Short mmCIF file of C-alpha atoms and ligand atoms in Angstrom, two decimals:
data_model
loop_
_atom_site.label_atom_id
_atom_site.label_comp_id
_atom_site.label_asym_id
_atom_site.label_seq_id
_atom_site.Cartn_x
_atom_site.Cartn_y
_atom_site.Cartn_z
CA MET A 918 -10.92 -19.09 -4.82
CA LEU A 919 -9.01 -19.10 -1.54
CA TYR A 920 -6.25 -16.79 -2.69
CA SER A 921 -4.31 -15.34 -5.57
CA GLY A 922 -3.41 -17.71 -8.36
CA LEU A 923 -0.22 -15.80 -9.12
CA THR A 924 3.12 -16.13 -7.40
CA PRO A 925 4.73 -13.07 -5.84
CA ALA A 926 7.46 -13.33 -8.50
CA ALA A 927 4.86 -13.06 -11.27
CA LYS A 928 3.25 -10.02 -9.63
CA ARG A 929 6.64 -8.32 -9.31
CA GLU A 930 7.33 -8.96 -12.97
CA LYS A 931 3.95 -7.50 -13.82
CA LEU A 932 4.59 -4.37 -11.77
CA ARG A 933 7.94 -3.86 -13.52
CA ALA A 934 6.29 -4.30 -16.92
CA ASP A 935 3.39 -1.98 -16.03
CA LEU A 936 5.79 0.72 -14.85
CA ALA A 937 7.80 0.36 -18.05
CA GLY A 938 4.55 0.69 -20.02
CA GLY A 939 4.46 4.41 -19.32
CA GLY A 940 0.88 4.92 -18.05
CA LEU A 941 -0.15 5.98 -14.56
CA LEU A 942 -0.81 3.10 -12.16
CA ARG A 943 -3.50 3.62 -9.51
CA PHE A 944 -2.99 1.92 -6.13
CA PRO A 945 -5.81 2.53 -3.60
CA GLY A 946 -4.94 1.49 -0.05
CA ALA A 947 -6.61 -1.72 1.13
CA PHE A 948 -7.85 -1.34 4.70
CA ASN A 949 -8.24 -5.10 5.00
CA PRO A 950 -7.64 -8.16 2.81
CA LEU A 951 -11.21 -8.20 1.50
CA SER A 952 -10.98 -4.61 0.27
CA ALA A 953 -7.98 -5.66 -1.84
CA ARG A 954 -10.37 -7.92 -3.74
CA LEU A 955 -12.75 -5.03 -4.25
CA ILE A 956 -9.89 -2.92 -5.62
CA GLU A 957 -9.01 -5.72 -8.02
CA THR A 958 -12.57 -6.27 -9.26
CA LYS A 959 -12.89 -2.54 -10.01
CA GLY A 960 -9.95 -2.75 -12.39
CA PHE A 961 -7.21 -0.88 -10.55
CA GLU A 962 -3.60 -1.69 -11.32
CA GLY A 963 -2.37 -2.40 -7.81
CA VAL A 964 -2.99 -2.30 -4.06
CA TYR A 965 -1.24 -0.11 -1.51
CA ILE A 966 -0.63 -1.32 2.04
CA SER A 967 -0.48 1.76 4.22
CA GLY A 968 1.39 2.11 7.49
CA ALA A 969 -1.07 4.76 8.62
CA VAL A 970 -4.00 2.42 7.99
CA LEU A 971 -2.36 -0.49 9.81
CA ALA A 972 -1.61 1.74 12.79
CA ALA A 973 -5.13 3.22 12.81
CA ASP A 974 -6.63 -0.23 12.49
CA LEU A 975 -4.83 -1.17 15.71
CA GLY A 976 -6.01 2.06 17.33
CA LEU A 977 -2.53 3.59 17.27
CA PRO A 978 -1.18 6.85 15.86
CA ASP A 979 1.20 6.51 12.90
CA ILE A 980 4.40 7.25 14.83
CA GLY A 981 6.45 4.13 14.36
CA LEU A 982 4.71 1.99 16.97
CA THR A 983 3.82 -0.86 14.65
CA THR A 984 6.38 -3.62 14.29
CA LEU A 985 7.88 -5.39 11.30
CA THR A 986 6.04 -8.55 12.34
CA GLU A 987 2.69 -6.75 12.23
CA VAL A 988 3.42 -5.09 8.89
CA ALA A 989 4.60 -8.38 7.40
CA ALA A 990 1.53 -10.26 8.62
CA ARG A 991 -0.76 -7.65 7.14
CA SER A 992 1.23 -7.58 3.91
CA GLN A 993 0.91 -11.31 3.58
CA GLN A 994 -2.82 -11.33 4.32
CA ILE A 995 -3.49 -8.63 1.75
CA SER A 996 -1.05 -9.80 -0.94
CA ARG A 997 -2.38 -13.33 -0.97
CA MET A 998 -5.92 -12.04 -1.56
CA THR A 999 -5.21 -10.38 -4.89
CA ASP A 1000 -3.57 -11.02 -8.23
CA LEU A 1001 -2.58 -7.35 -8.28
CA PRO A 1002 0.89 -6.26 -7.26
CA THR A 1003 1.04 -4.79 -3.76
CA LEU A 1004 3.23 -1.92 -2.57
CA VAL A 1005 3.86 -1.77 1.17
CA ASP A 1006 4.86 1.11 3.38
CA ALA A 1007 7.98 -0.06 5.23
CA ASP A 1008 8.31 3.25 7.12
CA THR A 1009 11.98 3.86 8.00
CA GLY A 1010 12.86 0.18 7.51
CA PHE A 1011 12.48 -0.51 11.26
CA GLY A 1012 15.95 0.49 12.37
CA GLU A 1013 19.53 0.59 11.18
CA PRO A 1014 20.65 -0.61 7.71
CA MET A 1015 20.98 -4.17 9.01
CA ASN A 1016 17.36 -4.03 10.19
CA VAL A 1017 16.39 -2.63 6.78
CA ALA A 1018 17.94 -5.71 5.15
CA ARG A 1019 15.89 -8.00 7.37
CA THR A 1020 12.78 -5.92 6.72
CA VAL A 1021 13.22 -6.30 2.97
CA GLN A 1022 13.62 -10.07 3.13
CA THR A 1023 10.69 -10.44 5.52
CA LEU A 1024 8.39 -8.37 3.31
CA GLU A 1025 9.64 -10.19 0.23
CA ASP A 1026 8.64 -13.44 1.94
CA ALA A 1027 5.24 -11.89 2.67
CA GLY A 1028 4.65 -11.66 -1.08
CA VAL A 1029 4.68 -7.92 -1.77
CA ALA A 1030 5.70 -6.62 -5.20
CA GLY A 1031 7.38 -3.53 -3.81
CA LEU A 1032 8.08 -1.50 -0.70
CA HIS A 1033 9.10 2.00 0.21
CA ILE A 1034 11.61 3.11 2.80
CA GLU A 1035 11.71 6.70 3.96
CA ASP A 1036 14.38 9.07 5.24
CA GLN A 1037 12.63 10.28 8.38
CA VAL A 1038 14.31 9.93 11.75
CA ASN A 1039 12.93 7.35 14.13
CA PRO A 1040 10.29 7.68 15.48
CA LYS A 1041 8.69 8.71 12.19
CA ARG A 1042 5.37 10.45 11.78
CA CYS A 1043 2.83 11.05 9.04
CA GLY A 1044 4.59 12.77 6.15
CA HIS A 1045 1.93 15.46 6.00
CA LEU A 1046 2.35 16.69 9.56
CA ASP A 1047 4.57 19.56 10.63
CA GLY A 1048 7.64 19.07 12.76
CA LYS A 1049 8.99 15.90 11.18
CA GLN A 1050 12.76 15.44 10.80
CA VAL A 1051 14.88 13.67 8.23
CA VAL A 1052 18.20 11.84 8.55
CA ASP A 1053 21.36 13.05 6.78
CA THR A 1054 21.97 11.97 3.20
CA ASP A 1055 24.57 9.36 4.14
CA THR A 1056 22.14 7.55 6.46
CA ALA A 1057 19.32 7.78 3.91
CA LEU A 1058 21.52 6.25 1.21
CA LYS A 1059 22.71 3.46 3.51
CA ARG A 1060 19.10 2.41 4.08
CA ILE A 1061 18.50 2.15 0.34
CA ARG A 1062 21.77 0.34 -0.39
CA ALA A 1063 20.97 -2.14 2.36
CA ALA A 1064 17.48 -2.69 0.92
CA VAL A 1065 18.71 -3.24 -2.61
CA ASP A 1066 21.48 -5.62 -1.52
CA ALA A 1067 19.11 -7.65 0.65
CA ARG A 1068 16.43 -8.51 -1.90
CA ARG A 1069 16.67 -11.94 -3.46
CA ASP A 1070 14.20 -11.29 -6.24
CA PRO A 1071 15.71 -8.58 -8.46
CA ASN A 1072 12.19 -7.59 -9.49
CA LEU A 1073 11.17 -6.60 -5.96
CA LEU A 1074 10.66 -2.85 -6.35
CA VAL A 1075 12.68 -0.86 -3.82
CA MET A 1076 11.22 2.61 -3.69
CA ALA A 1077 12.92 5.40 -1.75
CA ARG A 1078 10.65 7.91 -0.10
CA THR A 1079 12.05 11.28 0.83
CA ASP A 1080 10.32 13.51 3.35
CA ILE A 1081 12.84 16.31 2.96
CA ARG A 1082 10.62 18.64 0.89
CA ALA A 1083 8.64 19.81 3.94
CA VAL A 1084 11.83 20.26 5.98
CA ASP A 1085 14.40 21.81 3.61
CA GLY A 1086 12.45 22.66 0.46
CA LEU A 1087 12.20 21.50 -3.13
CA ALA A 1088 15.86 21.96 -4.11
CA ALA A 1089 16.88 19.64 -1.28
CA ALA A 1090 14.23 17.13 -2.40
CA ILE A 1091 15.63 17.14 -5.92
CA ASP A 1092 19.19 16.58 -4.67
CA ARG A 1093 18.13 13.80 -2.36
CA ALA A 1094 15.99 12.08 -4.99
CA LYS A 1095 18.98 12.00 -7.36
CA ALA A 1096 21.26 10.62 -4.65
CA LEU A 1097 18.72 7.94 -3.73
CA VAL A 1098 18.52 6.81 -7.35
CA ASP A 1099 22.32 6.68 -7.53
CA ALA A 1100 22.23 4.49 -4.41
CA GLY A 1101 20.03 1.99 -6.28
CA ALA A 1102 16.43 3.07 -5.67
CA ASP A 1103 14.12 1.74 -8.39
CA ALA A 1104 11.55 4.48 -7.85
CA ILE A 1105 11.09 7.70 -5.87
CA PHE A 1106 8.25 8.74 -3.56
CA PRO A 1107 8.60 12.49 -3.06
CA GLU A 1108 6.45 13.08 0.04
CA ALA A 1109 4.27 16.16 0.65
CA MET A 1110 4.74 17.87 -2.71
CA GLY A 1111 2.77 21.10 -2.76
CA THR A 1112 1.99 21.58 -6.45
CA LEU A 1113 1.97 19.82 -9.81
CA ALA A 1114 5.01 21.91 -10.74
CA GLU A 1115 6.89 20.28 -7.86
CA PHE A 1116 6.09 16.81 -9.19
CA GLU A 1117 7.26 18.03 -12.58
CA ALA A 1118 10.57 19.16 -11.08
CA ILE A 1119 11.17 15.74 -9.49
CA ARG A 1120 10.17 14.09 -12.77
CA ALA A 1121 12.79 16.12 -14.61
CA ALA A 1122 15.48 15.31 -12.04
CA VAL A 1123 15.31 11.49 -12.07
CA ASP A 1124 14.78 8.86 -14.72
CA VAL A 1125 13.00 6.28 -12.54
CA PRO A 1126 9.24 6.03 -11.83
CA ILE A 1127 7.84 8.55 -9.33
CA LEU A 1128 4.88 8.21 -6.99
CA ALA A 1129 2.25 10.77 -5.95
CA ASN A 1130 0.57 10.46 -2.56
CA MET A 1131 -3.02 11.71 -2.78
CA THR A 1132 -3.81 11.43 0.91
CA GLU A 1133 -6.69 13.59 2.09
CA PHE A 1134 -6.29 16.34 4.67
CA GLY A 1135 -2.57 16.56 3.85
CA LYS A 1136 -0.19 19.02 2.27
CA SER A 1137 -0.85 18.10 -1.37
CA GLU A 1138 -3.93 19.22 -3.23
CA LEU A 1139 -5.99 16.25 -4.43
CA PHE A 1140 -4.93 16.26 -8.06
CA ARG A 1141 -6.84 14.14 -10.54
CA VAL A 1142 -5.28 11.10 -12.12
CA ASP A 1143 -5.09 12.81 -15.55
CA GLN A 1144 -3.33 15.84 -14.02
CA LEU A 1145 -0.72 13.62 -12.40
CA GLU A 1146 -0.26 11.65 -15.60
CA GLY A 1147 0.22 14.95 -17.41
CA VAL A 1148 3.26 15.81 -15.28
CA GLY A 1149 4.82 12.38 -15.67
CA VAL A 1150 3.83 10.69 -12.41
CA ASN A 1151 3.90 6.89 -12.79
CA LEU A 1152 2.05 5.64 -9.72
CA VAL A 1153 -0.56 7.26 -7.48
CA ILE A 1154 -1.64 6.03 -4.07
CA PHE A 1155 -4.87 6.80 -2.20
CA PRO A 1156 -3.44 5.37 1.00
CA VAL A 1157 -5.99 5.99 3.73
CA SER A 1158 -9.00 6.90 1.56
CA LEU A 1159 -10.97 3.65 1.80
CA LEU A 1160 -10.53 3.53 5.56
CA ARG A 1161 -11.73 7.13 5.84
CA LEU A 1162 -14.76 6.36 3.67
CA ALA A 1163 -15.56 3.19 5.62
CA MET A 1164 -15.17 4.88 9.00
CA GLY A 1165 -17.34 7.78 7.82
CA ALA A 1166 -20.04 5.32 6.77
CA ALA A 1167 -19.71 3.38 10.03
CA GLU A 1168 -20.17 6.52 12.08
CA ALA A 1169 -23.22 7.57 10.08
CA GLY A 1170 -24.69 4.10 10.62
CA LEU A 1171 -24.14 4.21 14.37
CA ASP A 1172 -25.82 7.62 14.49
CA THR A 1173 -28.76 6.20 12.59
CA ILE A 1174 -29.23 3.38 15.12
CA LEU A 1175 -29.22 6.01 17.86
CA ALA A 1176 -31.63 8.30 16.04
CA GLU A 1177 -33.99 5.85 14.37
CA GLY A 1178 -33.68 2.68 16.40
CA SER A 1179 -32.95 0.60 13.29
CA LEU A 1180 -30.73 0.61 10.21
CA THR A 1181 -33.55 0.20 7.69
CA SER A 1182 -32.90 3.60 6.12
CA ARG A 1183 -29.23 2.72 5.58
CA VAL A 1184 -29.72 -0.69 3.96
CA PRO A 1185 -29.63 0.73 0.39
CA GLU A 1186 -26.06 1.98 1.05
CA MET A 1187 -24.83 -1.37 2.32
CA GLN A 1188 -22.90 -4.00 0.41
CA THR A 1189 -25.51 -6.71 -0.01
CA ARG A 1190 -25.07 -10.30 1.06
CA ALA A 1191 -25.00 -11.32 -2.62
CA GLU A 1192 -22.29 -8.76 -3.40
CA LEU A 1193 -20.23 -9.92 -0.45
CA TYR A 1194 -20.53 -13.55 -1.51
CA ARG A 1195 -19.52 -12.68 -5.07
CA LEU A 1196 -16.43 -10.92 -3.74
CA LEU A 1197 -15.61 -13.94 -1.59
CA ASP A 1198 -16.15 -16.25 -4.58
CA TYR A 1199 -18.45 -18.22 -2.31
CA GLU A 1200 -19.89 -20.20 -5.20
CA ALA A 1201 -16.51 -21.76 -6.02
CA TYR A 1202 -16.37 -23.39 -2.58
CA ASN A 1203 -19.34 -25.58 -3.48
CA HIS A 1204 -16.85 -27.46 -5.60
CA PHE A 1205 -15.47 -29.05 -2.44
CA ASP A 1206 -18.90 -30.30 -1.46
CA SER A 1207 -19.80 -31.73 -4.84
CA GLY A 1208 -16.41 -32.70 -6.27
CA ILE A 1209 -13.93 -33.56 -3.57
CA PHE A 1210 -15.86 -34.53 -0.47
CA ASN A 1211 -18.02 -37.00 -2.34
CA PHE A 1212 -16.54 -40.09 -0.74
CA SER A 1213 -18.65 -42.48 1.18
CA LEU A 1214 -17.66 -43.86 4.54
CA GLY A 1215 -18.39 -47.32 3.18
CA GLY A 1216 -19.77 -48.73 6.36
CA HIS A 1217 -16.84 -47.53 8.47
CA ASP A 1218 -18.79 -44.78 10.11
CA GLY A 1219 -19.29 -46.62 13.35
C1 MIC B 836 1.33 7.28 2.84
C2 MIC B 836 1.44 7.17 4.32
O1 MIC B 836 2.79 6.96 4.66
C3 MIC B 836 0.69 5.93 4.83
O2 MIC B 836 1.13 5.38 5.85
O3 MIC B 836 -0.33 5.56 4.23
C4 MIC B 836 0.88 8.40 5.10
C5 MIC B 836 -0.54 8.72 4.76
C6 MIC B 836 -1.23 9.67 5.73
O4 MIC B 836 -0.94 9.65 6.94
O5 MIC B 836 -2.13 10.40 5.29
C7 MIC B 836 1.82 9.58 4.89
O6 MIC B 836 2.77 9.74 5.68
O7 MIC B 836 1.62 10.33 3.93
MG1 MG B 837 3.18 5.72 6.22
#
């Protein structure tokens, strides 16, 4: 009821243990706090907090317009709604290495279990679009060193994302991934990998967990979870998928109102009131009525 019963520290410990366990962890992107609860009830291992979703939610393109304050607020709202560890997209860290340090502490305070910082130039763009640019290795490493030094909880997972594959090719991605690990990255997010063999090559190059981004309409084929597990991927995100599904359903519903004058034909597809209340744990709130607010005003109600 109300929010997660676990502390952020406990969730970070759990994420570390799960990653050490060797299996593939599945992190769908929550498009709002409530959807994080849905992800948890379905039995997933974690929740992703996407920069693209946050931007889209605000009606903005994903080009570095959102601020640290907005990302932190969203991270806090989502993280407190689930016992699962959350991984947040910290884009480029919102500035220079000193800004990265502040970003890490702010997101740590927001209760996330991990975050990723990428090596794109500012302003960044979606990793699956053409024409993006990356910073030089020295700058990329400084961001990661600053992130690692800034965290106060050693279990906060600092993941380095590299976008270099689409710019300079796989060999450059391998070199950069190794350098990022040497700089202290706990995990690597190789963005826009083309094939399973490319994931395999990154896997062979580093000895930390690696992430696969199964975003739709991007540069990677949508590999199945078992295929990714087979090439040694440790964590898979479906970052924007739930938002895309929800927006697709919303559009179909609006069209139905226009065409049919009512939503009767769509009701079977809707989350029911009972399902919503179960997800909200509505029942548990009765406890306040019956258990806590059972005092009497004892004649002092005038
Ligand atoms: C993972 C990602 O960084 C995100 O913000 O969710 C995006 C997803 C997308 O735009 O499809 C990305 O750059 O891959
Ligand atoms: Mg992003």
